Amino acid sequence: MAIVGSSATALGLRAPRMLTRGKAGKRVARLVAYVVVVAVFLLPLWSMVATALSSTQSQLGSMQLIPHGLTAGNLTTAWHFGIGRGLLNSVIMEVVGLTLQLTVSSLAAYALARKRFRGAALVTVAIMATMMMPDEVIAIPLYLIIGKIPQPFTGGTLLDSYGGLILPMVGWALPIYILTGFMKRIPMELEEAARVDGAGELRVFLRIILPLCRPALGTCAVFGFLMIWDQYLLPLLVVQTPSMDPLTVVVTSLQSSQELGDGVKLAAATILMVPSVLFYLGLQRYFERGVLSGSIKG
């Protein structure tokens, strides 16, 4: 609720107008907002990185704001305890899984948004219904299904394989929902003009629809990256050998270790955090455009 006689700060909060009247008041309000952002969001992250890069071991449960002697010893120790292999497994899951997820979602959204067929509404409702089921509800049926799907070349089932880790993440309702709503707002005249010029179905999809959906694809890529990168329950169900564990499982196992110090544990958490931050910063422009376009009609 907006407060009468107030002015918005950089955080979207409301400050009394008498405090923000004039340039000096606005500068003070903006400074306070920045201090709050630094104290609440950036300071804990900086403390984690500083403790991970510090050469001295911190006391149990304590954090450091200034690293005492920069060193990569904690990172090296964490890498020795399986972080490297877990990072490789997570990267493979991310690259293959996100590519397949965006491909399947864009094709499904194209069919739901641009084509008319019987049962389209029912299919849409069924896809959206999958978002209402927690992962814990489908954990046992998912394990039983993966355990019955054979691998095409090596034999056996998809358990303890990259296929078992990636396949359940390909079909996700959220990117289908976002892309469907975005594609519905693309004028049909563009598609009809391309067909008059002799463009086929695939060419219309690749040359007309997908380039116009870049903001929505960027938004879906960010959500999809975080969804795949943070997977924890699925690897616990599928993986049976430690060499197949993704980074999330490896970091969790290190956190429960009594032999390693807090510096090593925070170094592993830093390695887990950095790719998500870099990926978001790389697609921030498309992500913001996609989110804003979803709130604007026309």
PDB file of C-alpha atoms in Angstrom, residues 55-169:
ATOM      1  CA  SER A  55      44.874 -18.262   4.609  1.00  0.00           C
ATOM      2  CA  THR A  56      43.939 -18.375   8.298  1.00  0.00           C
ATOM      3  CA  GLN A  57      41.319 -20.751   9.563  1.00  0.00           C
ATOM      4  CA  SER A  58      38.316 -18.986  11.072  1.00  0.00           C
ATOM      5  CA  GLN A  59      36.715 -20.156  14.276  1.00  0.00           C
ATOM      6  CA  LEU A  60      33.739 -22.464  14.072  1.00  0.00           C
ATOM      7  CA  GLY A  61      30.702 -20.531  12.859  1.00  0.00           C
ATOM      8  CA  SER A  62      32.570 -17.236  12.398  1.00  0.00           C
ATOM      9  CA  MET A  63      32.984 -15.266   9.177  1.00  0.00           C
ATOM     10  CA  GLN A  64      35.650 -12.844   7.988  1.00  0.00           C
ATOM     11  CA  LEU A  65      35.034  -9.530   6.281  1.00  0.00           C
ATOM     12  CA  ILE A  66      38.691  -9.046   5.326  1.00  0.00           C
ATOM     13  CA  PRO A  67      40.735 -12.030   4.094  1.00  0.00           C
ATOM     14  CA  HIS A  68      43.912 -12.532   6.123  1.00  0.00           C
ATOM     15  CA  GLY A  69      46.464 -13.430   3.491  1.00  0.00           C
ATOM     16  CA  LEU A  70      44.960 -14.234   0.107  1.00  0.00           C
ATOM     17  CA  THR A  71      45.414 -17.870  -0.882  1.00  0.00           C
ATOM     18  CA  ALA A  72      43.764 -20.492  -3.035  1.00  0.00           C
ATOM     19  CA  GLY A  73      44.489 -23.255  -0.550  1.00  0.00           C
ATOM     20  CA  ASN A  74      40.855 -23.736   0.441  1.00  0.00           C
ATOM     21  CA  LEU A  75      39.810 -23.889  -3.219  1.00  0.00           C
ATOM     22  CA  THR A  76      42.547 -26.442  -3.939  1.00  0.00           C
ATOM     23  CA  THR A  77      41.492 -28.592  -0.993  1.00  0.00           C
ATOM     24  CA  ALA A  78      37.847 -28.454  -2.021  1.00  0.00           C
ATOM     25  CA  TRP A  79      38.833 -29.362  -5.586  1.00  0.00           C
ATOM     26  CA  HIS A  80      40.777 -32.351  -4.253  1.00  0.00           C
ATOM     27  CA  PHE A  81      37.691 -33.606  -2.404  1.00  0.00           C
ATOM     28  CA  GLY A  82      35.621 -33.987  -5.575  1.00  0.00           C
ATOM     29  CA  ILE A  83      34.539 -30.452  -6.478  1.00  0.00           C
ATOM     30  CA  GLY A  84      36.222 -30.713  -9.896  1.00  0.00           C
ATOM     31  CA  ARG A  85      34.381 -33.876 -10.882  1.00  0.00           C
ATOM     32  CA  GLY A  86      31.098 -32.528  -9.521  1.00  0.00           C
ATOM     33  CA  LEU A  87      31.571 -29.312 -11.492  1.00  0.00           C
ATOM     34  CA  LEU A  88      32.146 -31.292 -14.685  1.00  0.00           C
ATOM     35  CA  ASN A  89      28.994 -33.346 -14.120  1.00  0.00           C
ATOM     36  CA  SER A  90      26.960 -30.202 -13.438  1.00  0.00           C
ATOM     37  CA  VAL A  91      28.300 -28.499 -16.575  1.00  0.00           C
ATOM     38  CA  ILE A  92      27.359 -31.520 -18.709  1.00  0.00           C
ATOM     39  CA  MET A  93      23.890 -31.583 -17.183  1.00  0.00           C
ATOM     40  CA  GLU A  94      23.541 -27.836 -17.696  1.00  0.00           C
ATOM     41  CA  VAL A  95      24.684 -27.616 -21.309  1.00  0.00           C
ATOM     42  CA  VAL A  96      22.772 -30.627 -22.596  1.00  0.00           C
ATOM     43  CA  GLY A  97      19.735 -30.229 -20.344  1.00  0.00           C
ATOM     44  CA  LEU A  98      19.230 -26.514 -20.936  1.00  0.00           C
ATOM     45  CA  THR A  99      19.651 -26.886 -24.697  1.00  0.00           C
ATOM     46  CA  LEU A 100      17.074 -29.667 -24.863  1.00  0.00           C
ATOM     47  CA  GLN A 101      14.754 -27.860 -22.452  1.00  0.00           C
ATOM     48  CA  LEU A 102      14.677 -24.652 -24.517  1.00  0.00           C
ATOM     49  CA  THR A 103      14.290 -26.615 -27.761  1.00  0.00           C
ATOM     50  CA  VAL A 104      11.370 -28.720 -26.525  1.00  0.00           C
ATOM     51  CA  SER A 105       9.723 -25.754 -24.773  1.00  0.00           C
ATOM     52  CA  SER A 106       9.931 -23.491 -27.836  1.00  0.00           C
ATOM     53  CA  LEU A 107       8.480 -26.180 -30.114  1.00  0.00           C
ATOM     54  CA  ALA A 108       5.667 -26.955 -27.669  1.00  0.00           C
ATOM     55  CA  ALA A 109       4.905 -23.258 -27.190  1.00  0.00           C
ATOM     56  CA  TYR A 110       4.855 -22.719 -30.964  1.00  0.00           C
ATOM     57  CA  ALA A 111       2.273 -25.469 -31.375  1.00  0.00           C
ATOM     58  CA  LEU A 112       0.093 -24.171 -28.520  1.00  0.00           C
ATOM     59  CA  ALA A 113       0.312 -20.507 -29.506  1.00  0.00           C
ATOM     60  CA  ARG A 114       0.242 -20.567 -33.314  1.00  0.00           C
ATOM     61  CA  LYS A 115      -1.681 -23.733 -34.199  1.00  0.00           C
ATOM     62  CA  ARG A 116      -5.289 -24.704 -33.727  1.00  0.00           C
ATOM     63  CA  PHE A 117      -6.077 -28.301 -32.907  1.00  0.00           C
ATOM     64  CA  ARG A 118      -8.563 -30.213 -30.813  1.00  0.00           C
ATOM     65  CA  GLY A 119      -7.648 -30.555 -27.183  1.00  0.00           C
ATOM     66  CA  ALA A 120      -5.209 -27.620 -27.135  1.00  0.00           C
ATOM     67  CA  ALA A 121      -6.791 -26.199 -23.982  1.00  0.00           C
ATOM     68  CA  LEU A 122      -6.682 -29.609 -22.306  1.00  0.00           C
ATOM     69  CA  VAL A 123      -3.009 -30.029 -23.192  1.00  0.00           C
ATOM     70  CA  THR A 124      -2.241 -26.590 -21.784  1.00  0.00           C
ATOM     71  CA  VAL A 125      -4.054 -27.366 -18.535  1.00  0.00           C
ATOM     72  CA  ALA A 126      -2.217 -30.697 -18.223  1.00  0.00           C
ATOM     73  CA  ILE A 127       1.144 -29.007 -18.726  1.00  0.00           C
ATOM     74  CA  MET A 128       0.346 -26.288 -16.188  1.00  0.00           C
ATOM     75  CA  ALA A 129      -0.875 -28.911 -13.697  1.00  0.00           C
ATOM     76  CA  THR A 130       2.626 -30.401 -13.540  1.00  0.00           C
ATOM     77  CA  MET A 131       3.831 -27.158 -11.925  1.00  0.00           C
ATOM     78  CA  MET A 132       1.544 -27.770  -8.951  1.00  0.00           C
ATOM     79  CA  MET A 133       3.114 -31.101  -8.005  1.00  0.00           C
ATOM     80  CA  PRO A 134       6.138 -30.946  -5.668  1.00  0.00           C
ATOM     81  CA  ASP A 135       9.213 -32.958  -6.564  1.00  0.00           C
ATOM     82  CA  GLU A 136       8.730 -35.122  -3.485  1.00  0.00           C
ATOM     83  CA  VAL A 137       5.363 -36.336  -4.779  1.00  0.00           C
ATOM     84  CA  ILE A 138       6.755 -37.633  -8.083  1.00  0.00           C
ATOM     85  CA  ALA A 139      10.097 -38.838  -6.668  1.00  0.00           C
ATOM     86  CA  ILE A 140       9.217 -42.533  -6.330  1.00  0.00           C
ATOM     87  CA  PRO A 141       7.289 -42.826  -9.656  1.00  0.00           C
ATOM     88  CA  LEU A 142      10.146 -40.987 -11.395  1.00  0.00           C
ATOM     89  CA  TYR A 143      12.700 -43.397  -9.939  1.00  0.00           C
ATOM     90  CA  LEU A 144      10.678 -46.413 -11.053  1.00  0.00           C
ATOM     91  CA  ILE A 145      10.250 -45.045 -14.589  1.00  0.00           C
ATOM     92  CA  ILE A 146      13.937 -44.161 -14.991  1.00  0.00           C
ATOM     93  CA  GLY A 147      14.845 -47.606 -13.704  1.00  0.00           C
ATOM     94  CA  LYS A 148      12.837 -49.213 -16.537  1.00  0.00           C
ATOM     95  CA  ILE A 149      14.045 -47.091 -19.472  1.00  0.00           C
ATOM     96  CA  PRO A 150      16.927 -48.889 -21.239  1.00  0.00           C
ATOM     97  CA  GLN A 151      20.023 -47.092 -22.449  1.00  0.00           C
ATOM     98  CA  PRO A 152      20.288 -47.228 -26.246  1.00  0.00           C
ATOM     99  CA  PHE A 153      23.983 -48.084 -26.590  1.00  0.00           C
ATOM    100  CA  THR A 154      25.615 -49.195 -23.341  1.00  0.00           C
ATOM    101  CA  GLY A 155      22.805 -51.395 -22.047  1.00  0.00           C
ATOM    102  CA  GLY A 156      21.235 -51.302 -18.627  1.00  0.00           C
ATOM    103  CA  THR A 157      18.839 -48.583 -17.494  1.00  0.00           C
ATOM    104  CA  LEU A 158      19.096 -44.812 -17.170  1.00  0.00           C
ATOM    105  CA  LEU A 159      19.947 -45.091 -13.487  1.00  0.00           C
ATOM    106  CA  ASP A 160      23.421 -43.794 -12.687  1.00  0.00           C
ATOM    107  CA  SER A 161      23.790 -42.149 -16.099  1.00  0.00           C
ATOM    108  CA  TYR A 162      23.699 -38.687 -17.623  1.00  0.00           C
ATOM    109  CA  GLY A 163      20.515 -39.644 -19.442  1.00  0.00           C
ATOM    110  CA  GLY A 164      18.745 -40.286 -16.157  1.00  0.00           C
ATOM    111  CA  LEU A 165      19.953 -36.941 -14.802  1.00  0.00           C
ATOM    112  CA  ILE A 166      19.037 -34.910 -17.888  1.00  0.00           C
ATOM    113  CA  LEU A 167      15.869 -36.471 -19.312  1.00  0.00           C
ATOM    114  CA  PRO A 168      13.502 -35.569 -16.402  1.00  0.00           C
ATOM    115  CA  MET A 169      14.525 -31.901 -16.672  1.00  0.00           C
TER     116      MET A 169
END
